[in-house]
mmCIF file of C-alpha atoms and ligand atoms in Angstrom:
data_model
loop_
_atom_site.group_PDB
_atom_site.id
_atom_site.type_symbol
_atom_site.label_atom_id
_atom_site.label_comp_id
_atom_site.label_asym_id
_atom_site.label_seq_id
_atom_site.Cartn_x
_atom_site.Cartn_y
_atom_site.Cartn_z
ATOM 1 C CA UNK A 8 0.084 0.051 -0.193
ATOM 2 C CA UNK A 9 1.327 4.230 -1.128
ATOM 3 C CA UNK A 10 1.836 6.582 1.274
ATOM 4 C CA UNK A 11 -1.268 8.202 -0.371
ATOM 5 C CA UNK A 12 -3.143 5.282 -0.070
ATOM 6 C CA UNK A 13 -2.510 4.765 3.595
ATOM 7 C CA UNK A 14 -3.936 8.224 4.782
ATOM 8 C CA UNK A 15 -7.089 8.112 2.074
ATOM 9 C CA UNK A 16 -7.733 5.149 4.125
ATOM 10 C CA UNK A 17 -7.340 7.104 7.415
ATOM 11 C CA UNK A 18 -9.284 9.053 6.049
ATOM 12 C CA UNK A 19 -12.235 7.298 4.562
ATOM 13 C CA UNK A 20 -12.772 5.342 7.967
ATOM 14 C CA UNK A 21 -12.543 7.720 10.633
ATOM 15 C CA UNK A 22 -15.939 8.312 11.989
ATOM 16 C CA UNK A 23 -15.756 11.393 13.242
ATOM 17 C CA UNK A 24 -18.511 14.089 14.763
ATOM 18 C CA UNK A 25 -17.167 17.751 14.855
ATOM 19 C CA UNK A 26 -18.614 20.174 18.256
ATOM 20 C CA UNK A 27 -18.164 24.300 17.981
ATOM 21 C CA UNK A 28 -17.859 25.433 21.357
ATOM 22 C CA UNK A 29 -20.345 27.658 22.242
ATOM 23 C CA UNK A 30 -17.851 29.294 24.735
ATOM 24 C CA UNK A 31 -14.723 30.410 22.935
ATOM 25 C CA UNK A 32 -13.679 33.678 23.389
ATOM 26 C CA UNK A 33 -10.484 33.840 24.073
ATOM 27 C CA UNK A 34 -8.982 37.508 24.592
ATOM 28 C CA UNK A 35 -5.689 39.051 25.543
ATOM 29 C CA UNK A 36 -3.289 36.351 26.999
ATOM 30 C CA UNK A 37 -5.442 36.455 31.423
ATOM 31 C CA UNK A 38 -1.588 36.461 33.307
ATOM 32 C CA UNK A 39 -3.465 35.026 36.107
ATOM 33 C CA UNK A 40 -1.722 33.339 39.381
ATOM 34 C CA UNK A 41 -2.853 30.377 39.914
ATOM 35 C CA UNK A 42 -3.008 28.853 36.053
ATOM 36 C CA UNK A 43 -0.874 29.491 34.476
ATOM 37 C CA UNK A 44 1.101 32.755 34.229
ATOM 38 C CA UNK A 45 3.948 33.759 32.793
ATOM 39 C CA UNK A 46 6.621 33.194 35.837
ATOM 40 C CA UNK A 47 4.170 29.872 36.305
ATOM 41 C CA UNK A 48 6.132 29.153 32.705
ATOM 42 C CA UNK A 49 8.931 31.047 33.083
ATOM 43 C CA UNK A 50 10.201 29.256 36.739
ATOM 44 C CA UNK A 51 9.282 25.530 34.689
ATOM 45 C CA UNK A 52 11.550 26.632 31.546
ATOM 46 C CA UNK A 53 14.784 27.514 33.583
ATOM 47 C CA UNK A 54 14.390 24.688 35.774
ATOM 48 C CA UNK A 55 14.099 21.203 33.028
ATOM 49 C CA UNK A 56 16.928 23.858 30.727
ATOM 50 C CA UNK A 57 18.836 23.076 32.697
ATOM 51 C CA UNK A 58 18.876 19.372 33.610
ATOM 52 C CA UNK A 59 21.865 17.102 31.551
ATOM 53 C CA UNK A 60 19.767 15.507 28.107
ATOM 54 C CA UNK A 61 17.356 18.594 27.634
ATOM 55 C CA UNK A 62 17.076 19.404 24.552
ATOM 56 C CA UNK A 63 14.135 20.684 22.965
ATOM 57 C CA UNK A 64 12.534 17.698 20.611
ATOM 58 C CA UNK A 65 12.542 18.669 17.410
ATOM 59 C CA UNK A 66 9.003 20.670 14.565
ATOM 60 C CA UNK A 67 8.643 18.188 11.164
ATOM 61 C CA UNK A 68 7.131 19.721 8.343
ATOM 62 C CA UNK A 69 4.825 17.312 7.046
ATOM 63 C CA UNK A 70 4.429 18.459 2.829
ATOM 64 C CA UNK A 71 2.552 15.527 1.658
ATOM 65 C CA UNK A 72 0.087 16.477 4.368
ATOM 66 C CA UNK A 73 -0.423 20.278 3.833
ATOM 67 C CA UNK A 74 -1.168 20.030 -0.054
ATOM 68 C CA UNK A 75 -3.242 17.908 0.875
ATOM 69 C CA UNK A 76 -5.221 19.428 3.153
ATOM 70 C CA UNK A 77 -4.021 22.114 0.977
ATOM 71 C CA UNK A 78 -2.627 24.316 3.954
ATOM 72 C CA UNK A 79 1.205 25.820 4.413
ATOM 73 C CA UNK A 80 2.394 23.901 6.140
ATOM 74 C CA UNK A 81 2.056 21.046 8.687
ATOM 75 C CA UNK A 82 4.226 20.843 11.833
ATOM 76 C CA UNK A 83 4.591 18.077 13.670
ATOM 77 C CA UNK A 84 6.047 18.563 17.476
ATOM 78 C CA UNK A 85 7.216 14.896 17.930
ATOM 79 C CA UNK A 86 8.381 14.589 21.323
ATOM 80 C CA UNK A 87 9.804 10.230 20.860
ATOM 81 C CA UNK A 88 12.920 11.510 22.072
ATOM 82 C CA UNK A 89 12.106 13.364 25.318
ATOM 83 C CA UNK A 90 14.128 12.451 28.368
ATOM 84 C CA UNK A 91 14.200 8.992 26.962
ATOM 85 C CA UNK A 92 11.417 9.277 27.973
ATOM 86 C CA UNK A 93 9.800 8.395 25.229
ATOM 87 C CA UNK A 94 6.932 10.794 25.786
ATOM 88 C CA UNK A 95 6.190 15.015 26.728
ATOM 89 C CA UNK A 96 4.848 13.594 29.961
ATOM 90 C CA UNK A 97 8.272 13.384 31.077
ATOM 91 C CA UNK A 98 8.669 17.196 31.085
ATOM 92 C CA UNK A 99 5.163 16.940 33.845
ATOM 93 C CA UNK A 100 6.087 14.590 36.189
ATOM 94 C CA UNK A 101 9.999 14.066 37.079
ATOM 95 C CA UNK A 102 9.298 18.976 37.257
ATOM 96 C CA UNK A 103 6.087 18.533 40.374
ATOM 97 C CA UNK A 104 8.843 15.541 41.422
ATOM 98 C CA UNK A 105 12.099 17.580 41.745
ATOM 99 C CA UNK A 106 9.201 20.776 42.933
ATOM 100 C CA UNK A 107 8.127 19.415 46.028
ATOM 101 C CA UNK A 108 11.857 17.211 47.166
ATOM 102 C CA UNK A 109 12.833 20.913 47.071
ATOM 103 C CA UNK A 110 10.798 21.986 48.911
ATOM 104 C CA UNK A 111 10.832 19.548 51.713
ATOM 105 C CA UNK A 112 14.416 19.700 51.984
ATOM 106 C CA UNK A 113 13.975 23.394 52.538
ATOM 107 C CA UNK A 114 11.740 23.240 55.097
ATOM 108 C CA UNK A 115 14.001 20.927 57.473
ATOM 109 C CA UNK A 116 12.965 17.503 56.590
ATOM 110 C CA UNK A 117 15.268 15.357 54.511
ATOM 111 C CA UNK A 118 14.588 13.903 50.797
ATOM 112 C CA UNK A 119 14.131 10.773 51.360
ATOM 113 C CA UNK A 120 11.607 10.259 53.325
ATOM 114 C CA UNK A 121 9.202 12.075 51.102
ATOM 115 C CA UNK A 122 6.884 9.492 48.824
ATOM 116 C CA UNK A 123 5.610 10.477 45.780
ATOM 117 C CA UNK A 124 2.520 8.822 44.400
ATOM 118 C CA UNK A 125 0.579 8.877 41.173
ATOM 119 C CA UNK A 126 -2.854 6.742 38.851
ATOM 120 C CA UNK A 127 -1.631 6.414 35.971
ATOM 121 C CA UNK A 128 -2.204 5.439 32.015
ATOM 122 C CA UNK A 129 1.766 4.492 32.261
ATOM 123 C CA UNK A 130 3.062 8.149 30.500
ATOM 124 C CA UNK A 131 2.520 9.958 33.493
ATOM 125 C CA UNK A 132 3.338 7.441 36.332
ATOM 126 C CA UNK A 133 6.907 7.809 34.051
ATOM 127 C CA UNK A 134 7.420 10.561 34.529
ATOM 128 C CA UNK A 135 6.490 10.274 37.844
ATOM 129 C CA UNK A 136 9.316 7.318 38.710
ATOM 130 C CA UNK A 137 11.561 9.080 36.008
ATOM 131 C CA UNK A 138 11.598 12.316 38.241
ATOM 132 C CA UNK A 139 11.311 10.028 42.172
ATOM 133 C CA UNK A 140 14.859 9.041 40.917
ATOM 134 C CA UNK A 141 16.026 11.879 40.282
ATOM 135 C CA UNK A 142 15.698 13.428 43.099
ATOM 136 C CA UNK A 143 15.898 10.747 45.847
ATOM 137 C CA UNK A 144 12.630 9.758 46.853
ATOM 138 C CA UNK A 145 9.996 6.980 46.566
ATOM 139 C CA UNK A 146 7.421 5.928 44.420
ATOM 140 C CA UNK A 147 3.774 4.024 44.471
ATOM 141 C CA UNK A 148 2.302 3.820 41.304
ATOM 142 C CA UNK A 149 -1.100 2.787 40.397
ATOM 143 C CA UNK A 150 -2.448 1.272 37.490
ATOM 144 C CA UNK A 151 -5.642 0.168 36.145
ATOM 145 C CA UNK A 152 -6.571 -3.457 35.255
ATOM 146 C CA UNK A 153 -5.981 -2.218 31.290
ATOM 147 C CA UNK A 154 -2.455 -1.155 31.448
ATOM 148 C CA UNK A 155 0.561 -3.282 30.101
ATOM 149 C CA UNK A 156 2.990 -5.581 30.808
ATOM 150 C CA UNK A 157 5.483 -3.382 28.707
ATOM 151 C CA UNK A 158 3.677 -0.802 30.825
ATOM 152 C CA UNK A 159 4.304 -1.745 34.046
ATOM 153 C CA UNK A 160 7.401 -2.747 33.253
ATOM 154 C CA UNK A 161 9.668 0.890 32.444
ATOM 155 C CA UNK A 162 7.900 1.934 35.681
ATOM 156 C CA UNK A 163 9.341 -0.316 37.541
ATOM 157 C CA UNK A 164 12.576 -0.006 35.571
ATOM 158 C CA UNK A 165 13.333 3.291 37.697
ATOM 159 C CA UNK A 166 12.720 1.191 40.443
ATOM 160 C CA UNK A 167 8.679 2.589 41.287
ATOM 161 C CA UNK A 168 6.711 -0.215 43.391
ATOM 162 C CA UNK A 169 3.963 -0.829 41.181
ATOM 163 C CA UNK A 170 0.170 -1.575 41.987
ATOM 164 C CA UNK A 171 -2.054 -2.671 39.956
ATOM 165 C CA UNK A 172 -5.875 -2.062 40.528
ATOM 166 C CA UNK A 173 -8.824 -4.012 38.985
ATOM 167 C CA UNK A 174 -10.671 -1.374 37.225
ATOM 168 C CA UNK A 175 -10.138 2.234 34.671
ATOM 169 C CA UNK A 176 -8.347 4.368 35.357
ATOM 170 C CA UNK A 177 -10.731 6.136 37.643
ATOM 171 C CA UNK A 178 -10.439 3.056 40.154
ATOM 172 C CA UNK A 179 -6.942 3.438 40.596
ATOM 173 C CA UNK A 180 -7.383 6.777 41.050
ATOM 174 C CA UNK A 181 -9.495 6.039 43.522
ATOM 175 C CA UNK A 182 -6.417 3.867 44.958
ATOM 176 C CA UNK A 183 -3.855 6.064 45.145
ATOM 177 C CA UNK A 184 -6.086 9.017 47.202
ATOM 178 C CA UNK A 185 -7.026 6.286 49.805
ATOM 179 C CA UNK A 186 -3.496 4.540 50.579
ATOM 180 C CA UNK A 187 -1.876 8.716 50.635
ATOM 181 C CA UNK A 188 -4.527 9.610 52.634
ATOM 182 C CA UNK A 189 -3.322 6.577 55.050
ATOM 183 C CA UNK A 190 1.147 7.324 54.651
ATOM 184 C CA UNK A 191 0.828 10.023 53.979
ATOM 185 C CA UNK A 192 1.968 10.559 50.549
ATOM 186 C CA UNK A 193 2.163 13.333 48.117
ATOM 187 C CA UNK A 194 0.442 12.675 44.674
ATOM 188 C CA UNK A 195 1.706 14.046 42.105
ATOM 189 C CA UNK A 196 -1.465 13.514 39.909
ATOM 190 C CA UNK A 197 -2.337 14.931 35.758
ATOM 191 C CA UNK A 198 -5.444 16.248 37.300
ATOM 192 C CA UNK A 199 -6.972 19.051 39.271
ATOM 193 C CA UNK A 200 -9.612 18.464 41.259
ATOM 194 C CA UNK A 201 -12.040 21.314 43.822
ATOM 195 C CA UNK A 202 -9.179 21.811 46.101
ATOM 196 C CA UNK A 203 -6.192 19.910 45.012
ATOM 197 C CA UNK A 204 -4.394 21.943 42.070
ATOM 198 C CA UNK A 205 -1.296 23.119 43.270
ATOM 199 C CA UNK A 206 1.301 19.684 41.816
ATOM 200 C CA UNK A 207 -0.878 19.577 38.961
ATOM 201 C CA UNK A 208 -0.303 23.575 37.598
ATOM 202 C CA UNK A 209 3.337 22.542 38.941
ATOM 203 C CA UNK A 210 2.363 19.486 35.861
ATOM 204 C CA UNK A 211 1.439 21.551 33.205
ATOM 205 C CA UNK A 212 4.112 24.482 33.739
ATOM 206 C CA UNK A 213 6.523 21.867 32.660
ATOM 207 C CA UNK A 214 4.751 20.526 29.323
ATOM 208 C CA UNK A 215 4.146 24.586 28.813
ATOM 209 C CA UNK A 216 8.372 23.970 27.670
ATOM 210 C CA UNK A 217 6.784 22.214 24.467
ATOM 211 C CA UNK A 218 4.755 25.177 23.710
ATOM 212 C CA UNK A 219 7.537 26.899 24.922
ATOM 213 C CA UNK A 220 9.466 25.578 21.407
ATOM 214 C CA UNK A 221 6.467 24.715 18.869
ATOM 215 C CA UNK A 222 6.484 29.220 19.221
ATOM 216 C CA UNK A 223 10.922 29.168 19.328
ATOM 217 C CA UNK A 224 10.831 26.833 16.299
ATOM 218 C CA UNK A 225 7.686 27.936 13.802
ATOM 219 C CA UNK A 226 10.662 32.092 14.743
ATOM 220 C CA UNK A 227 8.248 33.448 16.806
ATOM 221 C CA UNK A 228 5.387 33.174 15.904
ATOM 222 C CA UNK A 229 2.135 30.895 15.922
ATOM 223 C CA UNK A 230 0.400 28.089 14.758
ATOM 224 C CA UNK A 231 -3.776 29.371 12.919
ATOM 225 C CA UNK A 232 -4.417 25.876 14.376
ATOM 226 C CA UNK A 233 -3.418 23.769 16.857
ATOM 227 C CA UNK A 234 -4.634 20.091 17.085
ATOM 228 C CA UNK A 235 -4.399 18.705 20.338
ATOM 229 C CA UNK A 236 -5.165 15.770 22.083
ATOM 230 C CA UNK A 237 -6.322 15.733 25.215
ATOM 231 C CA UNK A 238 -7.649 13.253 28.360
ATOM 232 C CA UNK A 239 -8.130 15.586 31.036
ATOM 233 C CA UNK A 240 -6.991 18.306 29.526
ATOM 234 C CA UNK A 241 -3.662 18.736 31.342
ATOM 235 C CA UNK A 242 -1.335 19.144 27.580
ATOM 236 C CA UNK A 243 -3.553 20.529 25.656
ATOM 237 C CA UNK A 244 -3.215 23.466 28.290
ATOM 238 C CA UNK A 245 -0.010 23.793 28.163
ATOM 239 C CA UNK A 246 0.248 24.339 24.691
ATOM 240 C CA UNK A 247 -2.180 26.771 24.233
ATOM 241 C CA UNK A 248 -1.152 28.446 27.107
ATOM 242 C CA UNK A 249 2.481 29.799 25.605
ATOM 243 C CA UNK A 250 0.896 30.768 22.189
ATOM 244 C CA UNK A 251 -1.973 32.645 24.653
ATOM 245 C CA UNK A 252 0.929 34.120 25.418
ATOM 246 C CA UNK A 253 2.877 34.566 22.856
ATOM 247 C CA UNK A 254 -0.714 35.922 20.504
ATOM 248 C CA UNK A 255 -2.147 37.102 23.427
ATOM 249 C CA UNK A 256 -6.614 37.303 21.703
ATOM 250 C CA UNK A 257 -4.791 36.059 18.220
ATOM 251 C CA UNK A 258 -4.525 32.568 19.204
ATOM 252 C CA UNK A 259 -5.570 31.117 16.370
ATOM 253 C CA UNK A 260 -7.885 27.455 16.005
ATOM 254 C CA UNK A 261 -7.110 25.274 19.348
ATOM 255 C CA UNK A 262 -9.101 22.112 18.883
ATOM 256 C CA UNK A 263 -9.425 19.222 21.085
ATOM 257 C CA UNK A 264 -9.330 16.085 20.185
ATOM 258 C CA UNK A 265 -10.835 13.136 21.447
ATOM 259 C CA UNK A 266 -11.976 9.529 22.124
ATOM 260 C CA UNK A 267 -14.929 8.863 21.110
ATOM 261 C CA UNK A 268 -14.809 6.657 23.691
ATOM 262 C CA UNK A 269 -14.012 8.676 26.138
ATOM 263 C CA UNK A 270 -15.338 12.422 25.300
ATOM 264 C CA UNK A 271 -14.999 14.627 27.977
ATOM 265 C CA UNK A 272 -14.095 17.610 27.240
ATOM 266 C CA UNK A 273 -16.539 18.208 24.079
ATOM 267 C CA UNK A 274 -18.763 16.669 26.714
ATOM 268 C CA UNK A 275 -17.938 19.655 28.607
ATOM 269 C CA UNK A 276 -17.268 21.803 27.002
ATOM 270 C CA UNK A 277 -20.976 21.525 24.884
ATOM 271 C CA UNK A 278 -22.833 21.529 28.884
ATOM 272 C CA UNK A 279 -20.927 24.394 29.375
ATOM 273 C CA UNK A 280 -19.674 22.775 32.834
ATOM 274 C CA UNK A 281 -17.486 19.687 33.491
ATOM 275 C CA UNK A 282 -18.949 16.731 32.767
ATOM 276 C CA UNK A 283 -18.400 13.624 33.234
ATOM 277 C CA UNK A 284 -18.482 10.668 31.298
ATOM 278 C CA UNK A 285 -18.220 6.784 32.202
ATOM 279 C CA UNK A 286 -15.800 4.822 29.643
ATOM 280 C CA UNK A 287 -17.187 1.588 28.798
ATOM 281 C CA UNK A 288 -14.549 0.677 26.156
ATOM 282 C CA UNK A 289 -10.981 1.803 26.175
ATOM 283 C CA UNK A 290 -9.289 3.388 23.425
ATOM 284 C CA UNK A 291 -6.538 2.503 21.890
ATOM 285 C CA UNK A 292 -5.308 6.005 22.492
ATOM 286 C CA UNK A 293 -4.689 5.021 26.232
ATOM 287 C CA UNK A 294 -3.279 8.317 27.550
ATOM 288 C CA UNK A 295 -7.102 10.282 26.100
ATOM 289 C CA UNK A 296 -8.960 7.214 27.657
ATOM 290 C CA UNK A 297 -9.807 10.019 30.788
ATOM 291 C CA UNK A 298 -13.638 10.641 31.730
ATOM 292 C CA UNK A 299 -13.304 14.251 33.727
ATOM 293 C CA UNK A 300 -11.607 17.767 32.706
ATOM 294 C CA UNK A 301 -9.193 19.008 34.989
ATOM 295 C CA UNK A 302 -10.265 21.352 36.467
ATOM 296 C CA UNK A 303 -7.302 24.146 36.161
ATOM 297 C CA UNK A 304 -6.771 22.925 32.195
ATOM 298 C CA UNK A 305 -10.874 23.011 32.080
ATOM 299 C CA UNK A 306 -10.957 27.230 32.956
ATOM 300 C CA UNK A 307 -7.648 27.343 29.867
ATOM 301 C CA UNK A 308 -9.578 25.577 28.129
ATOM 302 C CA UNK A 309 -12.905 27.106 27.994
ATOM 303 C CA UNK A 310 -12.612 30.586 26.413
ATOM 304 C CA UNK A 311 -10.044 29.001 24.043
ATOM 305 C CA UNK A 312 -11.241 26.288 23.011
ATOM 306 C CA UNK A 313 -12.236 26.364 18.773
ATOM 307 C CA UNK A 314 -13.774 23.527 18.316
ATOM 308 C CA UNK A 315 -13.939 19.450 19.167
ATOM 309 C CA UNK A 316 -13.303 16.531 17.581
ATOM 310 C CA UNK A 317 -14.267 13.075 18.023
ATOM 311 C CA UNK A 318 -13.034 10.119 16.502
ATOM 312 C CA UNK A 319 -12.923 5.971 16.486
ATOM 313 C CA UNK A 320 -9.648 3.961 16.724
ATOM 314 C CA UNK A 321 -9.401 3.650 13.036
ATOM 315 C CA UNK A 322 -7.533 5.310 11.871
ATOM 316 C CA UNK A 323 -5.250 4.594 14.542
ATOM 317 C CA UNK A 324 -2.666 1.497 12.564
ATOM 318 C CA UNK A 325 -2.611 2.906 9.878
ATOM 319 C CA UNK A 326 -1.130 6.720 10.881
ATOM 320 C CA UNK A 327 1.053 4.849 13.193
ATOM 321 C CA UNK A 328 2.274 2.618 9.404
ATOM 322 C CA UNK A 329 2.367 6.048 7.335
ATOM 323 C CA UNK A 330 4.321 7.338 10.009
ATOM 324 C CA UNK A 331 6.773 5.205 10.385
ATOM 325 C CA UNK A 332 7.044 3.998 6.397
ATOM 326 C CA UNK A 333 7.452 8.007 5.937
ATOM 327 C CA UNK A 334 10.849 9.881 4.305
ATOM 328 C CA UNK A 335 11.715 10.796 7.030
ATOM 329 C CA UNK A 336 10.082 8.920 9.452
ATOM 330 C CA UNK A 337 8.342 9.274 12.127
ATOM 331 C CA UNK A 338 8.267 7.180 15.783
ATOM 332 C CA UNK A 339 4.355 8.113 16.398
ATOM 333 C CA UNK A 340 2.709 5.565 18.864
ATOM 334 C CA UNK A 341 -1.266 5.283 19.522
ATOM 335 C CA UNK A 342 -2.250 8.443 20.281
ATOM 336 C CA UNK A 343 0.517 10.571 17.983
ATOM 337 C CA UNK A 344 -1.881 9.445 15.189
ATOM 338 C CA UNK A 345 -4.763 11.308 16.775
ATOM 339 C CA UNK A 346 -4.420 14.907 15.916
ATOM 340 C CA UNK A 347 -3.234 13.373 12.298
ATOM 341 C CA UNK A 348 -6.626 11.005 12.103
ATOM 342 C CA UNK A 349 -8.635 14.972 12.888
ATOM 343 C CA UNK A 350 -7.111 16.638 10.149
ATOM 344 C CA UNK A 351 -8.164 13.682 7.660
ATOM 345 C CA UNK A 352 -11.001 13.142 8.188
ATOM 346 C CA UNK A 353 -12.533 16.288 8.953
ATOM 347 C CA UNK A 354 -10.903 17.649 5.217
ATOM 348 C CA UNK A 355 -12.790 14.983 3.710
ATOM 349 C CA UNK A 356 -16.420 16.474 4.798
ATOM 350 C CA UNK A 357 -16.362 20.354 3.635
ATOM 351 C CA UNK A 358 -18.801 21.219 5.838
ATOM 352 C CA UNK A 359 -16.608 19.986 8.775
ATOM 353 C CA UNK A 360 -13.406 21.073 6.306
ATOM 354 C CA UNK A 361 -15.439 25.141 5.842
ATOM 355 C CA UNK A 362 -16.150 25.580 9.684
ATOM 356 C CA UNK A 363 -12.430 25.166 10.299
ATOM 357 C CA UNK A 364 -11.056 27.140 8.481
ATOM 358 C CA UNK A 365 -8.043 25.932 6.770
ATOM 359 C CA UNK A 366 -7.120 27.783 3.824
ATOM 360 C CA UNK A 367 -4.561 28.138 1.861
ATOM 361 C CA UNK A 368 -2.248 30.445 4.444
ATOM 362 C CA UNK A 369 -2.755 27.843 7.227
ATOM 363 C CA UNK A 370 -0.293 26.314 9.446
ATOM 364 C CA UNK A 371 -1.328 23.726 11.629
ATOM 365 C CA UNK A 372 -0.176 22.381 14.433
ATOM 366 C CA UNK A 373 0.249 18.216 15.881
ATOM 367 C CA UNK A 374 1.137 17.087 18.440
ATOM 368 C CA UNK A 375 3.626 13.439 18.606
ATOM 369 C CA UNK A 376 2.428 13.174 21.952
ATOM 370 C CA UNK A 377 4.499 9.939 22.447
ATOM 371 C CA UNK A 378 6.741 7.602 20.354
ATOM 372 C CA UNK A 379 7.108 3.851 20.535
ATOM 373 C CA UNK A 380 5.729 4.221 24.997
ATOM 374 C CA UNK A 381 4.343 -0.070 24.674
ATOM 375 C CA UNK A 382 7.397 -0.920 22.082
ATOM 376 C CA UNK A 383 6.038 -4.818 21.601
ATOM 377 C CA UNK A 384 2.399 -3.371 20.656
ATOM 378 C CA UNK A 385 4.242 -0.798 18.818
ATOM 379 C CA UNK A 386 6.120 -3.235 16.885
ATOM 380 C CA UNK A 387 2.907 -5.795 15.932
ATOM 381 C CA UNK A 388 1.226 -2.608 13.969
ATOM 382 C CA UNK A 389 4.389 -1.027 11.979
ATOM 383 C CA UNK A 390 5.433 -4.965 10.857
ATOM 384 C CA UNK A 391 1.879 -5.737 9.935
ATOM 385 C CA UNK A 392 1.619 -5.155 6.707
HETATM 386 C C1 PLP B 222 0.575 9.496 24.825
HETATM 387 C C2 PLP B 222 -0.323 11.030 25.921
HETATM 388 N N1 PLP B 222 -1.115 11.555 25.460
HETATM 389 C C3 PLP B 222 -1.865 12.521 25.408
HETATM 390 C C4 PLP B 222 -2.103 12.756 26.724
HETATM 391 C C5 PLP B 222 -2.916 13.417 26.768
HETATM 392 O O1 PLP B 222 -3.282 14.332 27.794
HETATM 393 P P1 PLP B 222 -3.965 15.096 28.937
HETATM 394 O O2 PLP B 222 -4.379 14.378 30.258
HETATM 395 O O3 PLP B 222 -2.420 15.785 29.933
HETATM 396 O O4 PLP B 222 -5.705 15.279 28.314
HETATM 397 C C6 PLP B 222 -1.405 11.446 27.205
HETATM 398 C C7 PLP B 222 -1.895 11.825 28.466
HETATM 399 O O5 PLP B 222 -2.263 10.370 29.237
HETATM 400 C C8 PLP B 222 -0.645 10.295 26.599
HETATM 401 O O6 PLP B 222 0.196 9.322 27.622
#
C-alpha cells in the first residue's frame, strides 16, 4: 500500500464528530496567578532547561500532508525523544517531583523521607518514577487493569513500586488517593480537582515547555490551527498557554481531539460545565482514555478551544505505519496519530473543512505526544501489512 493509500484509508475509515465550543472567546492572555501565568511558565523552563540531557524536541514538516489538506504547512512536534522517556509526560511529573523534593529539603526535611504517588495509564507514571529516581525519593504508582505489562515494567525499571488495581483509570485514582491519605504520601496527579491544584499546575507548567519550543521553532510565530489530543486536558492547556501568551487575542484555532469513547472535554464544553463520561470501552489511544476534565485545564480551555473533534480507533494503526514508513521516518505512538486522523477526517467532509477554516495560509500544528511507549505493541503494528 502506498503512503497516500494509508492516508486515504485513515481518512475514509475514521468516523468523526465536530462541535463548536459555544464559550469560545480567547481575549488577551490573562496572566492570572493560580493558573499558567508568565512566571510559572518561566520557572519551569528555567528548571527543566537546566537538566542534563535537555534538548528541544524536533518539529517536523509534513509537506505531503500540507499538500493533501491544501494548507501552507503542517508541523509535527515529536515528543518521542523527550529525555529518553518516549513522551511529553517527561516534562510534567518529573518537574513536580523535583519541586516537591526541593520544598521538603527547604523546610528542613529529608528527601529520602518523601514518598510520591500517582495513578496512571503509563506515561505519567513513568515520568513520576523517573523524577523520583532523579530526586532520590520513593514512588508508588497505581495502574489499572488495562495498562500493559510493558508499560508497567518501564516504571519498575526506575525503581518505583507499581500497584495494579482492578477496574479503570478512575478506580486506580481512587485507590491512590485512599492509600496516600492513610500513609501521608504526596499525590502527584496530572489532573486537578477542587482543593487540589498546586501539583497539577506544576505538571502543566512543565508541559508548557513544549509550546514555548514550538513558538521558537516557528520563528516567534504561532500556528493558525493546533490539533490538541485531550485526556484530562493538561497537555492541551500546557500547549495553549504559551501560544496564548505569544499571540494574545490573535490565538489561532485550538481544536481538542478525543476518542469517541472518552470525550469528556467535548461533553463539558458543549454543556458549558465539567461533565463526567462513564468509560465503558477503552480506546487504543490509552493516554486519551479519561472520563473527567482537570479543573485547571477546564478554565484555560473553556475560552480558547474553538472546536472539539472526536475520532474512533480506525486510523490509529494505518497512521502509525504511515509515520513509520515515510521519509524521514517518525516514531509515532497511538496518541500521536490523533491530530492527523482528525485533520484527515475533517478535510474529507466539506462542511467540517469549512467550519475549521483551513486555508492556503494555514499553519497546522500536530502533537506527536508519544513514540513507542509500548514497544511490543508498536512493533506489532508497524510490522503488519
Ligand atoms: C501520549 C499521551 N498523549 C496525550 C495525553 C493526554 O494528556 P492529558 O491527559 O493531559 O490531556 C496523554 C495522557 O496521558 C498521553 O499519555
